mmCIF file with all atom_site columns, C-alpha atoms in Angstrom:
data_model
loop_
_atom_site.group_PDB
_atom_site.id
_atom_site.type_symbol
_atom_site.label_atom_id
_atom_site.label_alt_id
_atom_site.label_comp_id
_atom_site.label_asym_id
_atom_site.label_entity_id
_atom_site.label_seq_id
_atom_site.pdbx_PDB_ins_code
_atom_site.Cartn_x
_atom_site.Cartn_y
_atom_site.Cartn_z
_atom_site.occupancy
_atom_site.B_iso_or_equiv
_atom_site.pdbx_formal_charge
_atom_site.auth_seq_id
_atom_site.auth_comp_id
_atom_site.auth_asym_id
_atom_site.auth_atom_id
_atom_site.pdbx_PDB_model_num
ATOM 1   C CA . VAL A 1 1   ? 89.676  88.866  99.432  1.00 0.00 ? 200 VAL A CA 1
ATOM 2   C CA . SER A 1 2   ? 89.216  92.403  98.225  1.00 0.00 ? 201 SER A CA 1
ATOM 3   C CA . PHE A 1 3   ? 90.484  96.278  99.182  1.00 0.00 ? 202 PHE A CA 1
ATOM 4   C CA . ALA A 1 4   ? 89.202  99.120  98.123  1.00 0.00 ? 203 ALA A CA 1
ATOM 5   C CA . THR A 1 5   ? 90.981  102.146 98.395  1.00 0.00 ? 204 THR A CA 1
ATOM 6   C CA . MET A 1 6   ? 91.214  105.424 96.449  1.00 0.00 ? 205 MET A CA 1
ATOM 7   C CA . GLU A 1 7   ? 94.470  106.472 94.222  1.00 0.00 ? 206 GLU A CA 1
ATOM 8   C CA . GLY A 1 8   ? 97.593  107.515 96.404  1.00 0.00 ? 207 GLY A CA 1
ATOM 9   C CA . ASN A 1 9   ? 96.238  106.940 99.554  1.00 0.00 ? 208 ASN A CA 1
ATOM 10  C CA . PRO A 1 10  ? 98.661  105.387 102.547 1.00 0.00 ? 209 PRO A CA 1
ATOM 11  C CA . SER A 1 11  ? 97.752  101.704 102.382 1.00 0.00 ? 210 SER A CA 1
ATOM 12  C CA . SER A 1 12  ? 99.360  98.766  103.458 1.00 0.00 ? 211 SER A CA 1
ATOM 13  C CA . PHE A 1 13  ? 99.586  94.506  103.971 1.00 0.00 ? 212 PHE A CA 1
ATOM 14  C CA . ALA A 1 14  ? 100.719 92.415  106.509 1.00 0.00 ? 213 ALA A CA 1
ATOM 15  C CA . VAL A 1 15  ? 100.571 88.957  107.709 1.00 0.00 ? 214 VAL A CA 1
ATOM 16  C CA . GLY A 1 16  ? 102.826 86.849  109.815 1.00 0.00 ? 215 GLY A CA 1
ATOM 17  C CA . HIS A 1 17  ? 104.681 83.768  108.962 1.00 0.00 ? 216 HIS A CA 1
ATOM 18  C CA . ALA A 1 18  ? 101.911 80.804  109.566 1.00 0.00 ? 217 ALA A CA 1
ATOM 19  C CA . GLY A 1 19  ? 102.498 78.204  107.489 1.00 0.00 ? 218 GLY A CA 1
ATOM 20  C CA . VAL A 1 20  ? 105.810 77.692  107.145 1.00 0.00 ? 219 VAL A CA 1
ATOM 21  C CA . ASP A 1 21  ? 107.918 74.762  108.788 1.00 0.00 ? 220 ASP A CA 1
ATOM 22  C CA . GLY A 1 22  ? 110.628 75.615  110.075 1.00 0.00 ? 221 GLY A CA 1
ATOM 23  C CA . THR A 1 23  ? 113.246 77.430  112.097 1.00 0.00 ? 222 THR A CA 1
ATOM 24  C CA . LEU A 1 24  ? 114.737 81.183  111.129 1.00 0.00 ? 223 LEU A CA 1
ATOM 25  C CA . PRO A 1 25  ? 115.704 82.784  108.459 1.00 0.00 ? 224 PRO A CA 1
ATOM 26  C CA . TYR A 1 26  ? 112.503 83.805  107.027 1.00 0.00 ? 225 TYR A CA 1
ATOM 27  C CA . PHE A 1 27  ? 112.288 85.033  103.276 1.00 0.00 ? 226 PHE A CA 1
ATOM 28  C CA . TYR A 1 28  ? 109.591 87.554  102.402 1.00 0.00 ? 227 TYR A CA 1
ATOM 29  C CA . GLN A 1 29  ? 108.363 88.352  98.646  1.00 0.00 ? 228 GLN A CA 1
ATOM 30  C CA . TRP A 1 30  ? 105.438 90.249  97.957  1.00 0.00 ? 229 TRP A CA 1
ATOM 31  C CA . TYR A 1 31  ? 103.956 90.291  94.500  1.00 0.00 ? 230 TYR A CA 1
ATOM 32  C CA . ARG A 1 32  ? 101.732 92.777  92.101  1.00 0.00 ? 231 ARG A CA 1
ATOM 33  C CA . ALA A 1 33  ? 100.021 90.482  89.431  1.00 0.00 ? 232 ALA A CA 1
ATOM 34  C CA . GLY A 1 34  ? 101.810 87.428  89.965  1.00 0.00 ? 233 GLY A CA 1
ATOM 35  C CA . VAL A 1 35  ? 105.647 89.873  89.656  1.00 0.00 ? 234 VAL A CA 1
ATOM 36  C CA . PRO A 1 36  ? 108.037 90.312  92.477  1.00 0.00 ? 235 PRO A CA 1
ATOM 37  C CA . ILE A 1 37  ? 107.929 93.557  93.593  1.00 0.00 ? 236 ILE A CA 1
ATOM 38  C CA . PRO A 1 38  ? 111.389 95.132  93.912  1.00 0.00 ? 237 PRO A CA 1
ATOM 39  C CA . GLY A 1 39  ? 112.177 95.846  97.476  1.00 0.00 ? 238 GLY A CA 1
ATOM 40  C CA . ALA A 1 40  ? 108.875 94.622  99.656  1.00 0.00 ? 239 ALA A CA 1
ATOM 41  C CA . ASN A 1 41  ? 110.831 91.848  101.764 1.00 0.00 ? 240 ASN A CA 1
ATOM 42  C CA . ASN A 1 42  ? 108.910 92.623  104.572 1.00 0.00 ? 241 ASN A CA 1
ATOM 43  C CA . TYR A 1 43  ? 106.212 91.215  106.402 1.00 0.00 ? 242 TYR A CA 1
ATOM 44  C CA . SER A 1 44  ? 104.362 94.031  105.621 1.00 0.00 ? 243 SER A CA 1
ATOM 45  C CA . TYR A 1 45  ? 103.730 96.004  102.547 1.00 0.00 ? 244 TYR A CA 1
ATOM 46  C CA . ASP A 1 46  ? 102.975 100.338 102.425 1.00 0.00 ? 245 ASP A CA 1
ATOM 47  C CA . PHE A 1 47  ? 102.128 101.520 99.558  1.00 0.00 ? 246 PHE A CA 1
ATOM 48  C CA . ARG A 1 48  ? 99.764  104.798 97.765  1.00 0.00 ? 247 ARG A CA 1
ATOM 49  C CA . PRO A 1 49  ? 98.288  103.125 95.107  1.00 0.00 ? 248 PRO A CA 1
ATOM 50  C CA . ARG A 1 50  ? 97.799  104.162 91.426  1.00 0.00 ? 249 ARG A CA 1
ATOM 51  C CA . LEU A 1 51  ? 94.635  103.483 89.427  1.00 0.00 ? 250 LEU A CA 1
ATOM 52  C CA . ASP A 1 52  ? 96.981  101.102 87.350  1.00 0.00 ? 251 ASP A CA 1
ATOM 53  C CA . ASP A 1 53  ? 96.907  99.045  90.349  1.00 0.00 ? 252 ASP A CA 1
ATOM 54  C CA . SER A 1 54  ? 93.064  98.241  90.256  1.00 0.00 ? 253 SER A CA 1
ATOM 55  C CA . ASP A 1 55  ? 91.934  94.828  89.504  1.00 0.00 ? 254 ASP A CA 1
ATOM 56  C CA . LEU A 1 56  ? 95.294  93.508  90.293  1.00 0.00 ? 255 LEU A CA 1
ATOM 57  C CA . ASP A 1 57  ? 96.306  90.775  92.546  1.00 0.00 ? 256 ASP A CA 1
ATOM 58  C CA . TYR A 1 58  ? 99.262  90.944  95.214  1.00 0.00 ? 257 TYR A CA 1
ATOM 59  C CA . TYR A 1 59  ? 99.837  88.279  97.678  1.00 0.00 ? 258 TYR A CA 1
ATOM 60  C CA . LEU A 1 60  ? 103.232 87.091  99.496  1.00 0.00 ? 259 LEU A CA 1
ATOM 61  C CA . VAL A 1 61  ? 105.421 84.108  99.837  1.00 0.00 ? 260 VAL A CA 1
ATOM 62  C CA . VAL A 1 62  ? 106.760 83.541  103.088 1.00 0.00 ? 261 VAL A CA 1
ATOM 63  C CA . SER A 1 63  ? 109.569 80.968  102.710 1.00 0.00 ? 262 SER A CA 1
ATOM 64  C CA . ASN A 1 64  ? 113.103 79.683  104.860 1.00 0.00 ? 263 ASN A CA 1
ATOM 65  C CA . TYR A 1 65  ? 115.423 77.284  103.691 1.00 0.00 ? 264 TYR A CA 1
ATOM 66  C CA . PHE A 1 66  ? 112.813 74.544  104.087 1.00 0.00 ? 265 PHE A CA 1
ATOM 67  C CA . SER A 1 67  ? 109.583 75.274  102.678 1.00 0.00 ? 266 SER A CA 1
ATOM 68  C CA . ALA A 1 68  ? 107.462 78.011  102.031 1.00 0.00 ? 267 ALA A CA 1
ATOM 69  C CA . ALA A 1 69  ? 103.634 79.478  102.118 1.00 0.00 ? 268 ALA A CA 1
ATOM 70  C CA . THR A 1 70  ? 101.546 82.058  99.909  1.00 0.00 ? 269 THR A CA 1
ATOM 71  C CA . SER A 1 71  ? 99.124  84.163  101.067 1.00 0.00 ? 270 SER A CA 1
ATOM 72  C CA . ALA A 1 72  ? 95.812  84.508  100.575 1.00 0.00 ? 271 ALA A CA 1
ATOM 73  C CA . VAL A 1 73  ? 95.635  87.002  97.163  1.00 0.00 ? 272 VAL A CA 1
ATOM 74  C CA . VAL A 1 74  ? 94.251  90.270  97.800  1.00 0.00 ? 273 VAL A CA 1
ATOM 75  C CA . LYS A 1 75  ? 92.520  91.821  94.661  1.00 0.00 ? 274 LYS A CA 1
ATOM 76  C CA . VAL A 1 76  ? 92.775  95.583  94.670  1.00 0.00 ? 275 VAL A CA 1
ATOM 77  C CA . THR A 1 77  ? 90.162  98.093  93.993  1.00 0.00 ? 276 THR A CA 1
ATOM 78  C CA . VAL A 1 78  ? 91.908  101.159 92.917  1.00 0.00 ? 277 VAL A CA 1
ATOM 79  C CA . SER A 1 79  ? 89.535  104.566 92.579  1.00 0.00 ? 278 SER A CA 1
ATOM 80  C CA . LYS A 1 80  ? 89.933  107.924 91.433  1.00 0.00 ? 279 LYS A CA 1
ATOM 81  C CA . ASP A 1 81  ? 90.341  110.725 93.771  1.00 0.00 ? 280 ASP A CA 1
ATOM 82  C CA . VAL A 1 82  ? 88.526  113.639 92.208  1.00 0.00 ? 281 VAL A CA 1
ATOM 83  C CA . GLU A 1 83  ? 88.126  115.353 95.669  1.00 0.00 ? 282 GLU A CA 1
ATOM 84  C CA . LYS A 1 84  ? 90.305  118.527 96.173  1.00 0.00 ? 283 LYS A CA 1
ATOM 85  C CA . PRO A 1 85  ? 92.206  118.705 99.269  1.00 0.00 ? 284 PRO A CA 1
ATOM 86  C CA . THR A 1 86  ? 91.373  120.646 102.155 1.00 0.00 ? 285 THR A CA 1
ATOM 87  C CA . ALA A 1 87  ? 93.528  123.265 104.933 1.00 0.00 ? 286 ALA A CA 1
ATOM 88  C CA . VAL A 1 88  ? 92.252  121.142 107.687 1.00 0.00 ? 287 VAL A CA 1
ATOM 89  C CA . THR A 1 89  ? 93.371  122.743 111.075 1.00 0.00 ? 288 THR A CA 1
ATOM 90  C CA . ALA A 1 90  ? 96.041  125.581 111.200 1.00 0.00 ? 289 ALA A CA 1
ATOM 91  C CA . GLY A 1 91  ? 97.792  125.684 115.386 1.00 0.00 ? 290 GLY A CA 1
ATOM 92  C CA . SER A 1 92  ? 100.376 127.819 116.007 1.00 0.00 ? 291 SER A CA 1
ATOM 93  C CA . LEU A 1 93  ? 103.078 126.278 118.503 1.00 0.00 ? 292 LEU A CA 1
ATOM 94  C CA . LEU A 1 94  ? 105.706 128.953 119.905 1.00 0.00 ? 293 LEU A CA 1
ATOM 95  C CA . LYS A 1 95  ? 104.308 132.105 118.631 1.00 0.00 ? 294 LYS A CA 1
ATOM 96  C CA . GLN A 1 96  ? 106.084 131.872 115.758 1.00 0.00 ? 295 GLN A CA 1
ATOM 97  C CA . VAL A 1 97  ? 105.459 128.424 114.105 1.00 0.00 ? 296 VAL A CA 1
ATOM 98  C CA . VAL A 1 98  ? 102.501 127.279 112.357 1.00 0.00 ? 297 VAL A CA 1
ATOM 99  C CA . ARG A 1 99  ? 101.203 123.996 111.871 1.00 0.00 ? 298 ARG A CA 1
ATOM 100 C CA . VAL A 1 100 ? 99.093  123.090 109.122 1.00 0.00 ? 299 VAL A CA 1
ATOM 101 C CA . ARG A 1 101 ? 97.149  119.743 108.492 1.00 0.00 ? 300 ARG A CA 1
ATOM 102 C CA . PHE A 1 102 ? 95.565  118.528 105.415 1.00 0.00 ? 301 PHE A CA 1
ATOM 103 C CA . SER A 1 103 ? 92.900  116.427 104.490 1.00 0.00 ? 302 SER A CA 1
ATOM 104 C CA . GLU A 1 104 ? 94.801  114.231 102.370 1.00 0.00 ? 303 GLU A CA 1
ATOM 105 C CA . PRO A 1 105 ? 98.548  113.615 101.308 1.00 0.00 ? 304 PRO A CA 1
ATOM 106 C CA . VAL A 1 106 ? 99.227  116.780 99.047  1.00 0.00 ? 305 VAL A CA 1
ATOM 107 C CA . ASN A 1 107 ? 102.288 117.484 96.830  1.00 0.00 ? 306 ASN A CA 1
ATOM 108 C CA . THR A 1 108 ? 105.522 118.379 98.788  1.00 0.00 ? 307 THR A CA 1
ATOM 109 C CA . ASN A 1 109 ? 106.891 120.908 95.791  1.00 0.00 ? 308 ASN A CA 1
ATOM 110 C CA . ASP A 1 110 ? 103.737 122.634 96.799  1.00 0.00 ? 309 ASP A CA 1
ATOM 111 C CA . ALA A 1 111 ? 103.201 122.892 99.897  1.00 0.00 ? 310 ALA A CA 1
ATOM 112 C CA . VAL A 1 112 ? 106.808 124.493 100.694 1.00 0.00 ? 311 VAL A CA 1
ATOM 113 C CA . VAL A 1 113 ? 106.114 127.163 98.430  1.00 0.00 ? 312 VAL A CA 1
ATOM 114 C CA . LEU A 1 114 ? 105.819 130.441 100.808 1.00 0.00 ? 313 LEU A CA 1
ATOM 115 C CA . ALA A 1 115 ? 103.464 132.202 98.300  1.00 0.00 ? 314 ALA A CA 1
ATOM 116 C CA . ASN A 1 116 ? 100.883 129.323 99.061  1.00 0.00 ? 315 ASN A CA 1
ATOM 117 C CA . TYR A 1 117 ? 100.934 130.796 102.141 1.00 0.00 ? 316 TYR A CA 1
ATOM 118 C CA . SER A 1 118 ? 99.801  134.193 103.641 1.00 0.00 ? 317 SER A CA 1
ATOM 119 C CA . LEU A 1 119 ? 99.343  135.416 107.824 1.00 0.00 ? 318 LEU A CA 1
ATOM 120 C CA . GLN A 1 120 ? 97.560  137.854 109.005 1.00 0.00 ? 319 GLN A CA 1
ATOM 121 C CA . SER A 1 121 ? 97.448  138.912 112.588 1.00 0.00 ? 320 SER A CA 1
ATOM 122 C CA . ALA A 1 122 ? 93.882  139.525 114.828 1.00 0.00 ? 321 ALA A CA 1
ATOM 123 C CA . THR A 1 123 ? 93.702  143.025 113.380 1.00 0.00 ? 322 THR A CA 1
ATOM 124 C CA . GLY A 1 124 ? 94.719  142.544 109.381 1.00 0.00 ? 323 GLY A CA 1
ATOM 125 C CA . ALA A 1 125 ? 98.584  143.156 109.639 1.00 0.00 ? 324 ALA A CA 1
ATOM 126 C CA . ALA A 1 126 ? 100.399 140.772 107.969 1.00 0.00 ? 325 ALA A CA 1
ATOM 127 C CA . ILE A 1 127 ? 103.147 138.359 110.079 1.00 0.00 ? 326 ILE A CA 1
ATOM 128 C CA . PRO A 1 128 ? 105.745 137.119 107.587 1.00 0.00 ? 327 PRO A CA 1
ATOM 129 C CA . ILE A 1 129 ? 105.980 133.540 106.710 1.00 0.00 ? 328 ILE A CA 1
ATOM 130 C CA . TYR A 1 130 ? 110.074 132.479 106.636 1.00 0.00 ? 329 TYR A CA 1
ATOM 131 C CA . SER A 1 131 ? 110.264 128.711 105.979 1.00 0.00 ? 330 SER A CA 1
ATOM 132 C CA . ALA A 1 132 ? 107.748 125.993 105.245 1.00 0.00 ? 331 ALA A CA 1
ATOM 133 C CA . ALA A 1 133 ? 108.731 122.100 105.645 1.00 0.00 ? 332 ALA A CA 1
ATOM 134 C CA . MET A 1 134 ? 107.237 118.979 105.636 1.00 0.00 ? 333 MET A CA 1
ATOM 135 C CA . ASP A 1 135 ? 106.589 116.931 108.723 1.00 0.00 ? 334 ASP A CA 1
ATOM 136 C CA . THR A 1 136 ? 109.034 114.198 108.519 1.00 0.00 ? 335 THR A CA 1
ATOM 137 C CA . ASN A 1 137 ? 105.974 112.656 111.019 1.00 0.00 ? 336 ASN A CA 1
ATOM 138 C CA . ASN A 1 138 ? 102.907 113.214 108.794 1.00 0.00 ? 337 ASN A CA 1
ATOM 139 C CA . PRO A 1 139 ? 105.066 113.156 105.502 1.00 0.00 ? 338 PRO A CA 1
ATOM 140 C CA . ALA A 1 140 ? 102.611 114.847 102.659 1.00 0.00 ? 339 ALA A CA 1
ATOM 141 C CA . THR A 1 141 ? 100.152 115.967 105.027 1.00 0.00 ? 340 THR A CA 1
ATOM 142 C CA . VAL A 1 142 ? 101.397 118.502 107.763 1.00 0.00 ? 341 VAL A CA 1
ATOM 143 C CA . VAL A 1 143 ? 103.593 121.798 106.887 1.00 0.00 ? 342 VAL A CA 1
ATOM 144 C CA . TYR A 1 144 ? 104.913 123.626 109.519 1.00 0.00 ? 343 TYR A CA 1
ATOM 145 C CA . LEU A 1 145 ? 105.852 127.373 108.454 1.00 0.00 ? 344 LEU A CA 1
ATOM 146 C CA . GLN A 1 146 ? 108.458 129.436 110.494 1.00 0.00 ? 345 GLN A CA 1
ATOM 147 C CA . THR A 1 147 ? 106.862 133.315 111.270 1.00 0.00 ? 346 THR A CA 1
ATOM 148 C CA . GLY A 1 148 ? 107.346 135.796 112.602 1.00 0.00 ? 347 GLY A CA 1
ATOM 149 C CA . PRO A 1 149 ? 105.969 136.714 116.158 1.00 0.00 ? 348 PRO A CA 1
ATOM 150 C CA . MET A 1 150 ? 102.457 136.481 116.415 1.00 0.00 ? 349 MET A CA 1
ATOM 151 C CA . THR A 1 151 ? 100.435 138.046 119.448 1.00 0.00 ? 350 THR A CA 1
ATOM 152 C CA . GLU A 1 152 ? 99.064  135.640 122.326 1.00 0.00 ? 351 GLU A CA 1
ATOM 153 C CA . TYR A 1 153 ? 95.845  137.239 121.748 1.00 0.00 ? 352 TYR A CA 1
ATOM 154 C CA . GLY A 1 154 ? 93.087  137.900 119.471 1.00 0.00 ? 353 GLY A CA 1
ATOM 155 C CA . THR A 1 155 ? 92.712  134.915 116.530 1.00 0.00 ? 354 THR A CA 1
ATOM 156 C CA . ASN A 1 156 ? 95.335  134.803 113.504 1.00 0.00 ? 355 ASN A CA 1
ATOM 157 C CA . SER A 1 157 ? 94.350  133.664 110.146 1.00 0.00 ? 356 SER A CA 1
ATOM 158 C CA . LEU A 1 158 ? 95.921  131.744 107.621 1.00 0.00 ? 357 LEU A CA 1
ATOM 159 C CA . THR A 1 159 ? 95.413  131.612 103.690 1.00 0.00 ? 358 THR A CA 1
ATOM 160 C CA . VAL A 1 160 ? 95.927  128.597 101.887 1.00 0.00 ? 359 VAL A CA 1
ATOM 161 C CA . GLN A 1 161 ? 96.449  128.191 98.047  1.00 0.00 ? 360 GLN A CA 1
ATOM 162 C CA . ASN A 1 162 ? 97.550  126.430 95.085  1.00 0.00 ? 361 ASN A CA 1
ATOM 163 C CA . VAL A 1 163 ? 98.133  123.132 97.057  1.00 0.00 ? 362 VAL A CA 1
ATOM 164 C CA . ARG A 1 164 ? 97.806  120.047 94.850  1.00 0.00 ? 363 ARG A CA 1
ATOM 165 C CA . ASP A 1 165 ? 97.022  116.139 95.933  1.00 0.00 ? 364 ASP A CA 1
ATOM 166 C CA . ILE A 1 166 ? 99.011  113.660 95.051  1.00 0.00 ? 365 ILE A CA 1
ATOM 167 C CA . ALA A 1 167 ? 96.871  112.377 92.245  1.00 0.00 ? 366 ALA A CA 1
ATOM 168 C CA . GLU A 1 168 ? 97.372  111.205 89.012  1.00 0.00 ? 367 GLU A CA 1
ATOM 169 C CA . THR A 1 169 ? 95.381  113.505 87.837  1.00 0.00 ? 368 THR A CA 1
ATOM 170 C CA . PRO A 1 170 ? 95.724  116.821 90.590  1.00 0.00 ? 369 PRO A CA 1
ATOM 171 C CA . ASN A 1 171 ? 93.224  118.337 92.252  1.00 0.00 ? 370 ASN A CA 1
ATOM 172 C CA . THR A 1 172 ? 94.315  122.006 93.465  1.00 0.00 ? 371 THR A CA 1
ATOM 173 C CA . MET A 1 173 ? 92.673  123.533 96.205  1.00 0.00 ? 372 MET A CA 1
ATOM 174 C CA . ASP A 1 174 ? 90.243  125.841 96.866  1.00 0.00 ? 373 ASP A CA 1
ATOM 175 C CA . PRO A 1 175 ? 91.554  129.286 98.713  1.00 0.00 ? 374 PRO A CA 1
ATOM 176 C CA . ALA A 1 176 ? 91.133  129.019 102.299 1.00 0.00 ? 375 ALA A CA 1
ATOM 177 C CA . THR A 1 177 ? 91.890  131.129 105.033 1.00 0.00 ? 376 THR A CA 1
ATOM 178 C CA . VAL A 1 178 ? 91.658  128.737 108.801 1.00 0.00 ? 377 VAL A CA 1
ATOM 179 C CA . SER A 1 179 ? 91.923  130.632 112.146 1.00 0.00 ? 378 SER A CA 1
#
């Protein structure tokens, strides 16, 4: 079995306990290149592959007190991320919060720097930005900006710059304006 992905992209493997005889409890251990992965002790394994994960084998051993079974081996191929992130959407919530969604996971330290954002009203007046925070439900891809009051009429414009992705060699986005 093979699995191809790009470095840093959220990836996941999951299997059941098929093949293990006996009763609970079941014990799970994921392996990378034949070595147990610390903390990977569940039926699923979520990770963000790095370039050095490429061409390595992953598998799961499920056991109980009476038997053990090994899953099929998955060979992972990881491609280098050469794409720059983009600000895909920006929408106003509650007239003082802007939700910004990026095209891929971004560097959290960059994403919360206020100097990387500029917000203008439909008339071109600057709207202050007071804080930036990552969305806990969409970590690394969504940022909330707490702003000064925005008008209900007209389209506001948000300029975003200097935000890098999480690639091993980070790609910096081109400055972009979204409305």
